[in-house]
Amino acid sequence: MRLLHTSDWHLGRAFHRVNMLGAQAEFIGHLVRTVRKRGVDAVVVSGDVYDRAVPPLAAVELFDDALHRLADLGVPTVMISGNHDSARRLGVGAGLIGRAGIHLRTEPAACGTPVVLTDAHGDVAFYGLPYLEPALVKDEFGVEKAGHEVVLAAAMDRVRADLATRAPGTRSVVLAHAFVTGGEPSDSERDITVGGVAAVPAGVFDGVDYAALGHLHGSQAITERVRYSGSPLPYSFSEAAHRKSMWLVDLGADGSVEAERVDCPVPRPLARIRGRLEELLVDPELERHEEAWVEATLTDPVRPAEPMARLTERFPHTLSLVFDPERAPEDPDVSYARRLAGRSDQQIAEDFVAHVRGAGPDDSERAVLQDAFDAVRADEAVREVAR
């Protein structure tokens, strides 16, 4: 069975101030053409269909168009909700839409109930694991402590239990939206950390033939059978080096996996340039970036006059301007943002306690901070769904 694995469409999202809806529509067209030309038997979309819980009307219309075009192909599609989606909204009408061959899986309780498709070699069971916010689903899965690894492991237990009841030789595909250990993140994914631990081991997917992952925006293979398709379009300059693509996966009769990357159309290349303004304006090596979307980091010790206006004379598609003056590390003016870079909310809070009190929090105080952050995250998730 030939699968096309994609995820993280983020319909409705802009790239800085650039409206990406046209590029997203071009991607949908590319996906449909790929399904038709490459003889795809099933499409899997591993979450973050939309960019936010209440998407703009234009994004909903594009999704509606995508559903119709996929249904017209007569090729089954399995989709799950991601952490950016409102699972309840995305799942409205799932029963009716399923009759057209578009299978929406947004309910955690249905993790162990697959979409079963058949080819010349027998059945393939597709299990949809929507994004599982630990604080909201721990009761559903009967786990005592909320945590990504715990709830995902419980969901996979249901998958393996169902698979064990099926005919010998039944192949299996799991769709999941999670941060798996070994994956390389970018700046454009929304943090899903709870209690400071977001990553889950790839071994949680043991026992299935292919795990089609969503959430991380870079296409990557964690193992031969566990892969991220990545987002089809860039959503931050941290993705400048990404090759945007989908996975074309051939699932053999014996469950073997062969995967090929299918490139996605790129509306405009990304470039990150760095240096003093006068150097950037004349450096011949930067000529190749003159038509790219540009993020420029200026290192001038003193902020130059009208930097954006001057940059756009050479790089008309400059979208981001960052100031990082050349200073000695001991300089007191080294930016606050730089000091916080790469630190979690929990670490920042603990550092603040140490700064104010002269000593960091003890274990019980760390637990209080962790519970507070978890409660806020859970409350935000509930409010997004209720909006």
GROMACS .gro file of C-alpha atoms in nm:
model
  387
    1MET     CA    1   0.000   0.000   0.000
    2ARG     CA    2   0.138   0.339  -0.097
    3LEU     CA    3   0.085   0.618   0.157
    4LEU     CA    4   0.140   0.992   0.133
    5HIS     CA    5   0.234   1.127   0.476
    6THR     CA    6   0.193   1.499   0.543
    7SER     CA    7   0.117   1.721   0.843
    8ASP     CA    8   0.128   2.070   0.991
    9TRP     CA    9  -0.053   2.258   0.717
   10HIS     CA   10  -0.130   2.544   0.959
   11LEU     CA   11  -0.398   2.683   0.729
   12GLY     CA   12  -0.451   3.052   0.805
   13ARG     CA   13  -0.099   3.119   0.931
   14ALA     CA   14   0.111   3.406   0.797
   15PHE     CA   15   0.486   3.418   0.759
   16HIS     CA   16   0.574   3.737   0.944
   17ARG     CA   17   0.353   3.986   0.759
   18VAL     CA   18   0.315   3.777   0.441
   19ASN     CA   19  -0.024   3.613   0.383
   20MET     CA   20   0.048   3.247   0.306
   21LEU     CA   21  -0.301   3.144   0.197
   22GLY     CA   22  -0.207   3.145  -0.173
   23ALA     CA   23   0.099   2.930  -0.104
   24GLN     CA   24  -0.112   2.696   0.110
   25ALA     CA   25  -0.362   2.662  -0.176
   26GLU     CA   26  -0.075   2.580  -0.412
   27PHE     CA   27   0.041   2.311  -0.171
   28ILE     CA   28  -0.306   2.154  -0.164
   29GLY     CA   29  -0.302   2.146  -0.544
   30HIS     CA   30   0.045   1.988  -0.536
   31LEU     CA   31  -0.075   1.725  -0.288
   32VAL     CA   32  -0.371   1.634  -0.509
   33ARG     CA   33  -0.149   1.611  -0.818
   34THR     CA   34   0.098   1.391  -0.630
   35VAL     CA   35  -0.178   1.154  -0.520
   36ARG     CA   36  -0.299   1.124  -0.878
   37LYS     CA   37   0.041   1.092  -1.051
   38ARG     CA   38   0.218   0.867  -0.799
   39GLY     CA   39  -0.060   0.613  -0.751
   40VAL     CA   40  -0.116   0.689  -0.383
   41ASP     CA   41  -0.354   0.450  -0.204
   42ALA     CA   42  -0.408   0.654   0.116
   43VAL     CA   43  -0.325   1.001   0.249
   44VAL     CA   44  -0.238   1.059   0.616
   45VAL     CA   45  -0.241   1.407   0.772
   46SER     CA   46  -0.085   1.407   1.118
   47GLY     CA   47  -0.235   1.713   1.282
   48ASP     CA   48  -0.223   2.093   1.289
   49VAL     CA   49  -0.453   2.125   0.991
   50TYR     CA   50  -0.529   2.479   1.110
   51ASP     CA   51  -0.302   2.727   1.285
   52ARG     CA   52  -0.542   2.809   1.565
   53ALA     CA   53  -0.853   2.679   1.735
   54VAL     CA   54  -1.080   2.934   1.566
   55PRO     CA   55  -0.937   2.972   1.214
   56PRO     CA   56  -1.025   3.257   0.976
   57LEU     CA   57  -1.301   3.195   0.724
   58ALA     CA   58  -1.057   3.187   0.431
   59ALA     CA   59  -0.866   2.903   0.597
   60VAL     CA   60  -1.189   2.707   0.658
   61GLU     CA   61  -1.284   2.754   0.292
   62LEU     CA   62  -0.945   2.623   0.180
   63PHE     CA   63  -0.983   2.319   0.406
   64ASP     CA   64  -1.329   2.259   0.262
   65ASP     CA   65  -1.182   2.275  -0.088
   66ALA     CA   66  -0.910   2.029   0.012
   67LEU     CA   67  -1.169   1.785   0.149
   68HIS     CA   68  -1.371   1.797  -0.172
   69ARG     CA   69  -1.065   1.749  -0.393
   70LEU     CA   70  -0.938   1.457  -0.187
   71ALA     CA   71  -1.283   1.296  -0.183
   72ASP     CA   72  -1.312   1.338  -0.561
   73LEU     CA   73  -0.991   1.137  -0.605
   74GLY     CA   74  -1.153   0.838  -0.437
   75VAL     CA   75  -0.838   0.790  -0.230
   76PRO     CA   76  -0.902   0.743   0.146
   77THR     CA   77  -0.760   1.011   0.376
   78VAL     CA   78  -0.701   0.982   0.751
   79MET     CA   79  -0.653   1.303   0.953
   80ILE     CA   80  -0.595   1.377   1.320
   81SER     CA   81  -0.614   1.701   1.517
   82GLY     CA   82  -0.295   1.865   1.645
   83ASN     CA   83  -0.219   2.097   1.933
   84HIS     CA   84  -0.306   2.402   1.721
   85ASP     CA   85  -0.645   2.263   1.619
   86SER     CA   86  -0.967   2.262   1.813
   87ALA     CA   87  -1.033   1.889   1.815
   88ARG     CA   88  -1.406   1.939   1.868
   89ARG     CA   89  -1.440   2.187   1.582
   90LEU     CA   90  -1.227   1.985   1.341
   91GLY     CA   91  -1.427   1.673   1.425
   92VAL     CA   92  -1.770   1.824   1.352
   93GLY     CA   93  -1.942   1.613   1.087
   94ALA     CA   94  -1.674   1.344   1.102
   95GLY     CA   95  -1.932   1.067   1.058
   96LEU     CA   96  -2.077   1.217   0.742
   97ILE     CA   97  -1.738   1.318   0.603
   98GLY     CA   98  -1.618   0.963   0.665
   99ARG     CA   99  -1.873   0.837   0.412
  100ALA     CA  100  -1.677   1.030   0.149
  101GLY     CA  101  -1.356   0.853   0.248
  102ILE     CA  102  -1.216   1.136   0.464
  103HIS     CA  103  -1.165   0.994   0.813
  104LEU     CA  104  -1.123   1.255   1.089
  105ARG     CA  105  -0.986   1.122   1.416
  106THR     CA  106  -1.011   1.384   1.690
  107GLU     CA  107  -1.143   1.190   1.993
  108PRO     CA  108  -0.884   1.046   2.236
  109ALA     CA  109  -1.132   0.776   2.338
  110ALA     CA  110  -1.126   0.636   1.982
  111CYS     CA  111  -0.748   0.578   1.972
  112GLY     CA  112  -0.795   0.202   1.960
  113THR     CA  113  -1.057   0.207   1.684
  114PRO     CA  114  -0.884   0.202   1.346
  115VAL     CA  115  -0.979   0.292   0.993
  116VAL     CA  116  -0.925  -0.037   0.810
  117LEU     CA  117  -0.825  -0.024   0.444
  118THR     CA  118  -0.753  -0.322   0.224
  119ASP     CA  119  -0.512  -0.389  -0.060
  120ALA     CA  120  -0.410  -0.702  -0.253
  121HIS     CA  121  -0.214  -0.828   0.049
  122GLY     CA  122  -0.482  -0.783   0.316
  123ASP     CA  123  -0.586  -0.525   0.575
  124VAL     CA  124  -0.401  -0.218   0.692
  125ALA     CA  125  -0.529  -0.068   1.019
  126PHE     CA  126  -0.483   0.309   1.058
  127TYR     CA  127  -0.497   0.431   1.419
  128GLY     CA  128  -0.544   0.805   1.469
  129LEU     CA  129  -0.398   0.945   1.793
  130PRO     CA  130  -0.493   1.314   1.806
  131TYR     CA  131  -0.280   1.549   2.012
  132LEU     CA  132  -0.317   1.430   2.371
  133GLU     CA  133  -0.294   1.716   2.622
  134PRO     CA  134  -0.191   1.517   2.932
  135ALA     CA  135  -0.385   1.718   3.190
  136LEU     CA  136  -0.706   1.681   2.989
  137VAL     CA  137  -0.686   1.312   2.893
  138LYS     CA  138  -0.524   1.143   3.194
  139ASP     CA  139  -0.863   1.035   3.330
  140GLU     CA  140  -0.964   0.890   2.992
  141PHE     CA  141  -0.654   0.672   2.992
  142GLY     CA  142  -0.662   0.596   3.365
  143VAL     CA  143  -0.316   0.732   3.446
  144GLU     CA  144  -0.240   0.893   3.781
  145LYS     CA  145   0.007   1.159   3.674
  146ALA     CA  146  -0.025   1.377   3.365
  147GLY     CA  147   0.268   1.342   3.126
  148HIS     CA  148   0.317   1.307   2.752
  149GLU     CA  149   0.497   0.974   2.766
  150VAL     CA  150   0.244   0.822   3.007
  151VAL     CA  151  -0.068   0.916   2.811
  152LEU     CA  152   0.084   0.833   2.473
  153ALA     CA  153   0.198   0.495   2.605
  154ALA     CA  154  -0.155   0.429   2.734
  155ALA     CA  155  -0.300   0.520   2.395
  156MET     CA  156  -0.054   0.288   2.223
  157ASP     CA  157  -0.152   0.008   2.462
  158ARG     CA  158  -0.504   0.041   2.322
  159VAL     CA  159  -0.366   0.030   1.969
  160ARG     CA  160  -0.167  -0.288   2.035
  161ALA     CA  161  -0.461  -0.448   2.216
  162ASP     CA  162  -0.688  -0.391   1.915
  163LEU     CA  163  -0.421  -0.502   1.670
  164ALA     CA  164  -0.383  -0.829   1.863
  165THR     CA  165  -0.749  -0.914   1.789
  166ARG     CA  166  -0.706  -0.879   1.413
  167ALA     CA  167  -0.614  -1.138   1.155
  168PRO     CA  168  -0.248  -1.241   1.143
  169GLY     CA  169  -0.057  -1.033   0.891
  170THR     CA  170  -0.267  -0.722   0.944
  171ARG     CA  171  -0.037  -0.425   0.891
  172SER     CA  172  -0.063  -0.110   1.101
  173VAL     CA  173  -0.007   0.264   1.071
  174VAL     CA  174  -0.031   0.509   1.362
  175LEU     CA  175  -0.083   0.883   1.319
  176ALA     CA  176   0.037   1.085   1.619
  177HIS     CA  177   0.105   1.448   1.703
  178ALA     CA  178   0.387   1.464   1.955
  179PHE     CA  179   0.748   1.558   2.023
  180VAL     CA  180   0.951   1.238   1.995
  181THR     CA  181   1.301   1.215   2.142
  182GLY     CA  182   1.564   1.273   1.876
  183GLY     CA  183   1.349   1.507   1.672
  184GLU     CA  184   1.493   1.845   1.576
  185PRO     CA  185   1.254   2.134   1.657
  186SER     CA  186   1.236   2.482   1.502
  187ASP     CA  187   1.112   2.816   1.635
  188SER     CA  188   0.765   2.788   1.479
  189GLU     CA  189   0.617   2.499   1.677
  190ARG     CA  190   0.405   2.589   1.976
  191ASP     CA  191   0.564   2.455   2.293
  192ILE     CA  192   0.384   2.147   2.427
  193THR     CA  193   0.605   2.108   2.734
  194VAL     CA  194   0.426   2.000   3.049
  195GLY     CA  195   0.624   1.976   3.369
  196GLY     CA  196   0.937   2.051   3.169
  197VAL     CA  197   0.918   1.718   2.980
  198ALA     CA  198   0.760   1.713   2.636
  199ALA     CA  199   0.960   1.447   2.451
  200VAL     CA  200   0.855   1.083   2.436
  201PRO     CA  201   1.082   0.795   2.326
  202ALA     CA  202   1.038   0.648   1.979
  203GLY     CA  203   1.001   0.307   2.144
  204VAL     CA  204   0.648   0.400   2.250
  205PHE     CA  205   0.547   0.314   1.889
  206ASP     CA  206   0.695  -0.037   1.899
  207GLY     CA  207   0.466  -0.299   1.750
  208VAL     CA  208   0.331  -0.098   1.455
  209ASP     CA  209   0.469  -0.092   1.103
  210TYR     CA  210   0.476   0.285   1.050
  211ALA     CA  211   0.432   0.589   1.275
  212ALA     CA  212   0.333   0.900   1.077
  213LEU     CA  213   0.420   1.191   1.306
  214GLY     CA  214   0.323   1.555   1.313
  215HIS     CA  215   0.427   1.857   1.523
  216LEU     CA  216   0.792   1.920   1.430
  217HIS     CA  217   0.825   2.129   1.114
  218GLY     CA  218   1.139   1.969   0.974
  219SER     CA  219   1.105   1.651   0.768
  220GLN     CA  220   1.306   1.382   0.946
  221ALA     CA  221   1.330   1.011   1.015
  222ILE     CA  222   1.361   0.925   1.384
  223THR     CA  223   1.387   0.559   1.282
  224GLU     CA  224   1.308   0.379   0.959
  225ARG     CA  225   0.950   0.332   1.082
  226VAL     CA  226   0.900   0.656   1.278
  227ARG     CA  227   0.903   0.974   1.070
  228TYR     CA  228   0.800   1.338   1.067
  229SER     CA  229   0.681   1.478   0.736
  230GLY     CA  230   0.736   1.834   0.856
  231SER     CA  231   0.532   2.136   0.750
  232PRO     CA  232   0.488   2.186   0.374
  233LEU     CA  233   0.575   2.556   0.406
  234PRO     CA  234   0.818   2.753   0.624
  235TYR     CA  235   0.670   2.937   0.922
  236SER     CA  236   0.987   3.080   1.080
  237PHE     CA  237   1.336   3.174   0.968
  238SER     CA  238   1.470   2.889   1.179
  239GLU     CA  239   1.343   2.671   0.892
  240ALA     CA  240   1.569   2.837   0.635
  241ALA     CA  241   1.770   2.517   0.588
  242HIS     CA  242   1.465   2.288   0.572
  243ARG     CA  243   1.378   2.093   0.261
  244LYS     CA  244   0.999   2.106   0.264
  245SER     CA  245   0.853   1.774   0.157
  246MET     CA  246   0.611   1.488   0.217
  247TRP     CA  247   0.691   1.120   0.267
  248LEU     CA  248   0.579   0.875  -0.002
  249VAL     CA  249   0.576   0.547   0.189
  250ASP     CA  250   0.544   0.201   0.036
  251LEU     CA  251   0.418  -0.044   0.298
  252GLY     CA  252   0.509  -0.393   0.184
  253ALA     CA  253   0.304  -0.708   0.221
  254ASP     CA  254   0.528  -0.807   0.514
  255GLY     CA  255   0.508  -0.464   0.679
  256SER     CA  256   0.842  -0.346   0.540
  257VAL     CA  257   0.880   0.028   0.479
  258GLU     CA  258   1.036   0.212   0.188
  259ALA     CA  259   1.012   0.591   0.197
  260GLU     CA  260   1.083   0.865  -0.056
  261ARG     CA  261   1.070   1.242  -0.005
  262VAL     CA  262   0.846   1.437  -0.240
  263ASP     CA  263   0.940   1.805  -0.248
  264CYS     CA  264   0.675   2.072  -0.190
  265PRO     CA  265   0.655   2.395  -0.392
  266VAL     CA  266   0.845   2.680  -0.226
  267PRO     CA  267   0.692   3.027  -0.274
  268ARG     CA  268   1.023   3.202  -0.207
  269PRO     CA  269   1.356   3.088  -0.055
  270LEU     CA  270   1.453   3.196   0.298
  271ALA     CA  271   1.782   3.357   0.394
  272ARG     CA  272   1.937   3.463   0.723
  273ILE     CA  273   2.213   3.719   0.684
  274ARG     CA  274   2.429   3.870   0.954
  275GLY     CA  275   2.682   4.151   0.982
  276ARG     CA  276   2.723   4.528   0.990
  277LEU     CA  277   2.476   4.713   0.772
  278GLU     CA  278   2.731   4.868   0.536
  279GLU     CA  279   2.889   4.525   0.478
  280LEU     CA  280   2.554   4.360   0.403
  281LEU     CA  281   2.471   4.627   0.145
  282VAL     CA  282   2.781   4.559  -0.065
  283ASP     CA  283   2.883   4.197   0.002
  284PRO     CA  284   2.882   4.023  -0.341
  285GLU     CA  285   2.831   3.683  -0.173
  286LEU     CA  286   2.481   3.793  -0.073
  287GLU     CA  287   2.362   3.856  -0.428
  288ARG     CA  288   2.194   3.513  -0.432
  289HIS     CA  289   1.962   3.627  -0.152
  290GLU     CA  290   1.832   3.941  -0.317
  291GLU     CA  291   1.500   3.778  -0.413
  292ALA     CA  292   1.463   3.573  -0.093
  293TRP     CA  293   1.262   3.642   0.218
  294VAL     CA  294   1.534   3.778   0.443
  295GLU     CA  295   1.600   3.795   0.815
  296ALA     CA  296   1.886   4.039   0.873
  297THR     CA  297   2.079   4.048   1.200
  298LEU     CA  298   2.276   4.371   1.236
  299THR     CA  299   2.588   4.360   1.450
  300ASP     CA  300   2.672   4.733   1.436
  301PRO     CA  301   2.782   4.853   1.783
  302VAL     CA  302   2.555   5.155   1.736
  303ARG     CA  303   2.217   5.117   1.568
  304PRO     CA  304   2.243   5.268   1.217
  305ALA     CA  305   1.994   5.517   1.077
  306GLU     CA  306   1.695   5.382   0.877
  307PRO     CA  307   1.826   5.025   0.861
  308MET     CA  308   1.512   4.863   0.720
  309ALA     CA  309   1.470   5.121   0.444
  310ARG     CA  310   1.833   5.079   0.341
  311LEU     CA  311   1.820   4.699   0.354
  312THR     CA  312   1.509   4.677   0.139
  313GLU     CA  313   1.680   4.874  -0.135
  314ARG     CA  314   1.898   4.567  -0.192
  315PHE     CA  315   1.681   4.298  -0.034
  316PRO     CA  316   1.323   4.407  -0.114
  317HIS     CA  317   1.170   4.106   0.066
  318THR     CA  318   1.331   4.168   0.404
  319LEU     CA  319   1.078   4.063   0.666
  320SER     CA  320   1.270   4.053   0.992
  321LEU     CA  321   1.531   4.287   1.138
  322VAL     CA  322   1.726   4.179   1.447
  323PHE     CA  323   1.982   4.384   1.638
  324ASP     CA  324   2.271   4.199   1.801
  325PRO     CA  325   2.545   4.457   1.862
  326GLU     CA  326   2.901   4.337   1.885
  327ARG     CA  327   2.985   4.354   2.255
  328ALA     CA  328   3.210   4.171   2.494
  329PRO     CA  329   3.037   3.888   2.685
  330GLU     CA  330   3.093   4.070   3.016
  331ASP     CA  331   2.925   4.385   2.885
  332PRO     CA  332   2.622   4.462   3.112
  333ASP     CA  333   2.422   4.561   2.806
  334VAL     CA  334   2.420   4.208   2.664
  335SER     CA  335   2.054   4.155   2.584
  336TYR     CA  336   1.810   4.003   2.831
  337ALA     CA  337   1.666   3.795   2.548
  338ARG     CA  338   2.007   3.639   2.482
  339ARG     CA  339   2.045   3.545   2.847
  340LEU     CA  340   1.709   3.369   2.839
  341ALA     CA  341   1.758   3.194   2.505
  342GLY     CA  342   1.700   2.820   2.523
  343ARG     CA  343   1.564   2.825   2.880
  344SER     CA  344   1.223   2.685   2.969
  345ASP     CA  345   0.960   2.876   3.164
  346GLN     CA  346   1.035   2.653   3.464
  347GLN     CA  347   1.407   2.732   3.450
  348ILE     CA  348   1.342   3.105   3.418
  349ALA     CA  349   1.110   3.098   3.720
  350GLU     CA  350   1.365   2.904   3.926
  351ASP     CA  351   1.637   3.153   3.830
  352PHE     CA  352   1.410   3.437   3.939
  353VAL     CA  353   1.356   3.274   4.279
  354ALA     CA  354   1.733   3.236   4.317
  355HIS     CA  355   1.790   3.600   4.218
  356VAL     CA  356   1.532   3.737   4.464
  357ARG     CA  357   1.601   3.504   4.756
  358GLY     CA  358   1.966   3.423   4.711
  359ALA     CA  359   1.900   3.049   4.681
  360GLY     CA  360   1.706   2.842   4.430
  361PRO     CA  361   1.387   2.651   4.508
  362ASP     CA  362   1.399   2.315   4.682
  363ASP     CA  363   1.227   2.003   4.545
  364SER     CA  364   0.887   2.083   4.697
  365GLU     CA  365   0.898   2.438   4.563
  366ARG     CA  366   0.996   2.313   4.218
  367ALA     CA  367   0.694   2.084   4.229
  368VAL     CA  368   0.469   2.382   4.314
  369LEU     CA  369   0.610   2.578   4.019
  370GLN     CA  370   0.566   2.279   3.789
  371ASP     CA  371   0.204   2.229   3.900
  372ALA     CA  372   0.135   2.600   3.842
  373PHE     CA  373   0.272   2.591   3.487
  374ASP     CA  374   0.079   2.270   3.414
  375ALA     CA  375  -0.245   2.424   3.545
  376VAL     CA  376  -0.202   2.731   3.326
  377ARG     CA  377  -0.134   2.518   3.019
  378ALA     CA  378  -0.437   2.299   3.084
  379ASP     CA  379  -0.657   2.605   3.140
  380GLU     CA  380  -0.538   2.760   2.815
  381ALA     CA  381  -0.619   2.437   2.629
  382VAL     CA  382  -0.970   2.426   2.778
  383ARG     CA  383  -1.036   2.793   2.693
  384GLU     CA  384  -0.918   2.745   2.333
  385VAL     CA  385  -1.159   2.455   2.284
  386ALA     CA  386  -1.445   2.653   2.442
  387ARG     CA  387  -1.396   2.963   2.229
   0.00000   0.00000   0.00000
